[in-house]
Coordinates of C-alpha atoms in Angstrom, one line a residue:
M1 CA 143.1 96.7 143.8
A2 CA 145.0 97.8 146.9
V3 CA 148.2 98.3 144.7
S4 CA 146.1 100.5 142.4
S5 CA 144.8 102.6 145.1
I6 CA 148.2 103.2 146.5
Y7 CA 149.5 104.0 143.0
Q8 CA 146.6 106.5 142.4
F9 CA 147.1 108.1 145.8
T10 CA 151.0 108.7 145.2
R11 CA 150.3 110.0 141.7
K12 CA 147.9 112.4 143.1
A13 CA 150.3 113.5 145.9
V14 CA 153.1 114.0 143.4
L15 CA 150.8 116.2 141.3
I16 CA 149.6 118.2 144.2
I17 CA 153.1 118.9 145.3
G18 CA 154.3 119.8 141.8
I19 CA 151.2 122.2 141.4
G20 CA 152.0 123.6 144.9
L21 CA 155.7 124.4 143.9
L22 CA 154.5 126.0 140.6
A23 CA 151.8 127.9 142.6
A24 CA 154.3 129.2 145.0
C25 CA 156.5 130.6 142.1
S26 CA 153.4 132.0 140.6
Q27 CA 152.4 133.4 144.0
K28 CA 155.9 135.0 144.5
A29 CA 155.6 136.9 141.2
E30 CA 152.1 137.9 141.8
T31 CA 153.0 139.2 145.3
L32 CA 155.9 141.3 143.9
K33 CA 153.3 142.8 141.6
I34 CA 151.6 144.4 144.5
T35 CA 154.6 146.4 145.3
V36 CA 155.0 147.2 141.5
T37 CA 151.4 148.4 141.4
Q38 CA 152.0 150.4 144.5
F39 CA 154.8 152.2 142.5
G40 CA 152.9 152.6 139.4
S41 CA 149.8 154.2 141.2
A42 CA 152.2 156.6 142.9
T43 CA 153.7 157.7 139.7
E44 CA 150.4 158.3 138.0
D45 CA 149.5 160.4 141.1
A46 CA 152.8 162.3 140.8
F47 CA 152.3 163.2 137.1
D48 CA 148.6 164.1 137.8
A49 CA 150.1 166.6 140.2
Y50 CA 152.7 167.7 138.1
G51 CA 150.3 168.6 135.3
T52 CA 147.8 170.3 137.7
A53 CA 150.7 172.5 139.0
Q54 CA 152.0 173.5 135.6
S55 CA 148.5 174.7 134.7
A56 CA 147.9 176.4 137.9
Q57 CA 151.0 178.5 137.4
F58 CA 149.0 180.3 134.4
A59 CA 145.6 180.1 135.7
P60 CA 143.9 183.5 136.5
T61 CA 142.3 184.3 139.8
P62 CA 139.0 182.3 140.1
K63 CA 135.9 184.4 139.6
S64 CA 132.3 184.1 140.0
Q65 CA 130.0 183.7 137.0
N66 CA 128.6 187.2 137.9
T67 CA 131.9 188.8 138.2
R68 CA 133.1 187.4 134.8
Q69 CA 129.8 188.7 133.3
S70 CA 130.2 192.2 134.6
E71 CA 133.7 192.4 133.6
F72 CA 132.8 191.3 130.1
I73 CA 130.1 193.9 129.8
T74 CA 132.5 196.4 131.0
N75 CA 135.1 195.3 128.5
M76 CA 132.6 195.4 125.7
E77 CA 131.6 199.1 126.7
A78 CA 135.1 200.2 126.4
F79 CA 136.0 198.2 123.3
T80 CA 135.7 200.2 120.1
G81 CA 137.1 197.7 117.7
K82 CA 135.5 194.8 115.8
V83 CA 135.0 191.5 117.7
T84 CA 136.6 188.5 116.0
P85 CA 137.2 185.0 116.7
S86 CA 140.9 185.7 117.8
N87 CA 140.1 188.5 120.2
L88 CA 136.9 187.2 121.6
P89 CA 138.6 185.1 124.1
T90 CA 140.5 187.9 125.4
L91 CA 137.4 190.1 125.7
L92 CA 135.8 187.1 127.6
D93 CA 138.6 186.6 130.1
P94 CA 141.4 189.3 129.8
D95 CA 143.4 187.9 132.7
A96 CA 143.9 184.5 131.1
V97 CA 147.3 184.0 129.8
K98 CA 147.5 183.0 126.3
I99 CA 150.1 180.2 125.9
D100 CA 151.7 179.5 122.5
P101 CA 149.8 176.4 121.3
N102 CA 153.3 174.8 120.2
V103 CA 154.5 175.2 123.8
A104 CA 151.4 173.8 125.4
Q105 CA 151.3 170.9 122.9
Q106 CA 155.0 170.2 123.7
W107 CA 154.3 170.2 127.3
Q108 CA 151.4 167.8 127.0
K109 CA 153.7 165.6 124.8
T110 CA 156.4 165.6 127.5
L111 CA 154.0 164.7 130.2
A112 CA 152.5 162.0 128.2
D113 CA 156.0 160.5 127.4
L114 CA 156.8 160.5 131.1
R115 CA 153.6 158.7 132.0
S116 CA 154.3 156.1 129.1
Q117 CA 157.8 155.2 130.5
Y118 CA 156.4 154.2 134.0
R119 CA 153.4 152.5 132.7
Q120 CA 155.6 150.3 130.2
F121 CA 157.7 149.6 133.3
V122 CA 154.6 148.3 135.2
A123 CA 153.5 146.4 132.1
I124 CA 156.7 144.3 132.3
F125 CA 155.3 142.6 135.3
D126 CA 151.9 141.9 133.6
Q127 CA 153.6 139.6 131.1
I128 CA 155.8 137.8 133.5
E129 CA 154.9 134.1 134.0
G130 CA 155.8 133.6 137.7
G131 CA 156.3 129.8 137.4
S132 CA 159.0 130.0 134.9
A133 CA 162.7 130.7 134.9
L134 CA 162.3 133.4 132.4
G135 CA 159.9 135.1 134.8
A136 CA 162.7 135.3 137.4
S137 CA 165.0 136.6 134.8
A138 CA 162.7 139.2 133.6
V139 CA 162.3 140.5 137.2
T140 CA 166.0 140.9 137.5
D141 CA 166.3 142.6 134.0
S142 CA 163.8 145.1 135.1
G143 CA 166.2 146.4 137.7
P144 CA 168.5 148.6 135.5
I145 CA 165.3 150.1 133.9
L146 CA 163.9 151.0 137.3
E147 CA 167.2 152.8 138.3
K148 CA 166.9 155.0 135.2
L149 CA 163.2 155.8 136.2
R150 CA 164.3 156.5 139.6
S151 CA 166.9 158.8 138.6
Q152 CA 164.5 160.8 136.5
L153 CA 161.8 160.9 139.4
D154 CA 164.5 161.9 141.9
A155 CA 165.6 164.9 139.6
I156 CA 162.1 166.1 139.2
T157 CA 161.5 165.8 142.8
S158 CA 164.6 167.7 143.7
D159 CA 163.8 170.3 141.2
L160 CA 160.2 170.8 142.7
A161 CA 161.8 171.0 146.3
K162 CA 164.3 173.7 145.2
D163 CA 162.1 175.7 142.7
P164 CA 158.5 175.0 143.6
P165 CA 155.5 176.0 141.4
Q166 CA 153.8 179.3 141.8
Y167 CA 150.4 180.9 141.0
L168 CA 152.5 183.3 138.5
V169 CA 149.5 185.0 137.0
R170 CA 147.5 185.5 140.3
R171 CA 150.7 186.7 141.9
G172 CA 151.1 189.3 139.0
T173 CA 147.4 190.4 139.3
L174 CA 147.7 191.1 143.0
I175 CA 151.1 193.0 142.6
A176 CA 149.4 195.0 139.9
E177 CA 146.5 195.9 142.4
L178 CA 149.0 196.7 145.0
N179 CA 150.7 199.2 142.6
K180 CA 147.4 200.7 141.9
I181 CA 146.6 201.2 145.5
R182 CA 149.8 202.9 146.1
S183 CA 149.4 205.2 143.2
E184 CA 145.8 206.1 143.6
P185 CA 145.7 210.0 144.2
N186 CA 142.2 210.3 145.4
D187 CA 142.4 207.9 148.5
D188 CA 142.5 209.3 151.8
D189 CA 144.9 207.7 154.4
D190 CA 142.1 205.7 156.0
A191 CA 140.8 204.3 152.6
K192 CA 144.3 203.6 151.5
S193 CA 144.9 201.8 154.7
L194 CA 141.9 199.8 154.3
R195 CA 142.5 198.7 150.9
L196 CA 146.2 197.7 151.8
Q197 CA 144.8 195.6 154.7
I198 CA 142.3 193.9 152.3
W199 CA 145.3 193.3 149.8
W200 CA 147.4 191.9 152.5
Q201 CA 144.6 189.4 153.5
D202 CA 144.2 188.4 149.7
W203 CA 148.0 187.9 149.5
Q204 CA 148.2 185.7 152.5
A205 CA 145.2 183.6 151.3
L206 CA 147.0 183.1 148.0
M207 CA 150.4 182.2 149.7
A208 CA 148.4 179.7 151.8
E209 CA 146.7 178.2 148.8
E210 CA 150.2 178.1 146.8
K211 CA 151.7 176.3 149.7
L212 CA 149.2 173.6 149.5
L213 CA 149.7 173.3 145.8
Q214 CA 153.7 173.1 146.5
T215 CA 153.2 170.5 149.1
H216 CA 150.8 168.3 147.3
T217 CA 153.0 168.2 144.1
L218 CA 156.2 167.5 146.2
R219 CA 154.6 165.0 148.4
S220 CA 153.3 163.0 145.4
F221 CA 156.8 162.8 143.9
M222 CA 158.3 162.1 147.3
T223 CA 155.9 159.1 147.6
A224 CA 156.6 157.8 144.1
S225 CA 160.5 158.2 144.8
S226 CA 160.4 156.4 148.1
L227 CA 158.2 153.6 146.7
G228 CA 160.6 153.4 143.6
A229 CA 163.7 152.8 146.0
H230 CA 161.6 150.3 148.1
L231 CA 160.7 148.3 145.0
Q232 CA 164.3 148.4 143.7
N233 CA 165.2 146.6 146.9
Q234 CA 162.7 143.9 146.2
I235 CA 163.8 143.4 142.5
N236 CA 167.5 143.3 143.5
S237 CA 166.9 140.7 146.3
Y238 CA 164.0 138.8 144.3
A239 CA 166.1 135.5 144.1
R240 CA 166.5 135.4 147.9
L241 CA 163.0 136.4 148.8
D242 CA 160.1 134.1 149.5
V243 CA 156.3 134.8 149.4
T244 CA 156.2 135.8 153.0
A245 CA 159.1 138.4 152.6
L246 CA 157.4 139.9 149.6
I247 CA 154.0 140.3 151.4
G248 CA 155.9 142.0 154.1
A249 CA 157.4 144.3 151.5
A250 CA 154.0 145.2 150.1
E251 CA 152.8 146.0 153.7
Q252 CA 156.0 148.1 154.2
G253 CA 155.2 149.9 151.1
I254 CA 151.9 151.0 152.5
A255 CA 153.6 152.1 155.7
L256 CA 156.2 154.1 153.6
A257 CA 153.6 155.9 151.7
G258 CA 151.9 156.8 155.0
E259 CA 155.2 158.1 156.4
V260 CA 155.7 160.5 153.6
R261 CA 152.1 161.4 153.8
N262 CA 152.7 162.6 157.3
L263 CA 155.9 164.6 156.6
P264 CA 155.5 168.3 157.5
P265 CA 156.1 170.7 154.6
A266 CA 159.4 171.9 155.7
E267 CA 160.8 168.1 156.1
L268 CA 159.4 167.3 152.7
V269 CA 161.4 170.2 151.2
A270 CA 164.5 169.3 153.0
Q271 CA 164.3 165.6 152.0
G272 CA 163.5 166.4 148.5
S273 CA 166.2 168.9 148.3
N274 CA 168.8 166.4 149.2
L275 CA 167.3 163.5 147.3
L276 CA 169.8 163.3 144.5
E277 CA 172.7 163.4 146.8
T278 CA 171.2 160.6 149.2
A279 CA 169.6 158.3 146.5
T280 CA 171.2 155.1 145.4
G281 CA 172.4 155.4 141.7
S282 CA 173.3 158.3 139.4
A283 CA 172.9 161.9 140.8
T284 CA 172.1 163.0 137.3
A285 CA 168.7 162.5 135.7
I286 CA 168.8 159.9 132.9
P287 CA 165.8 159.8 130.7
A288 CA 164.4 156.1 130.5
Q289 CA 164.5 154.5 127.3

């Protein structure tokens, strides 16, 4: 009976140790997924910001419902033609830029393709079995894929730093208003001066709003690029890292995102402009396959 008890205890101990080792391997892979998820979330935010910035460039100046209604009535009073489905949108909103549907569709496809590449990368880690040798191999094999994705991110980030998005339509509207003020023959000096002061305030407000758009977009991509480089280090060193180190890396990812979030706009632009020169890997964007 005593021998049987010792045997049972030993057998249970071996099973517990074996399960513990497998759990440790699985925990290691699951811990790495935290950093992968950080990167995936950052890229989603970046492409959300990218889409918003693209749309904002062609968006007209926001107007109240009453203003739009008054302008529509004025347009209809001046319009002598026949209203049709094709010209009604212009009568309703003459300031809106009508983008070629094919161009708009191509942009949406490009943005969707970009998102898909990064989502597919994150999905690799959802399929990894942490307790197997194949799991460790899959992590290592993901390294070159991430390098291509990072190169692409870095290229977009650098472009945004050097050529930031602008409110193109709203700028054009204000510039047209300025020319109208300058050419108005019936204004006396005081009236023209007042209108110029109001215009200047409107322009400054637009520039401040535009700066917020630029900073948010660039910051989103800088965060994704920084977390991509951070994840690359974990993948390249995966075989040598234990769970504790990977937990520390996940905590560092949170801190890294916080550092980018706190960078002033000028520093964001400086770092983003130099990103391709300082990043590890190719200095040319390579579309991920």
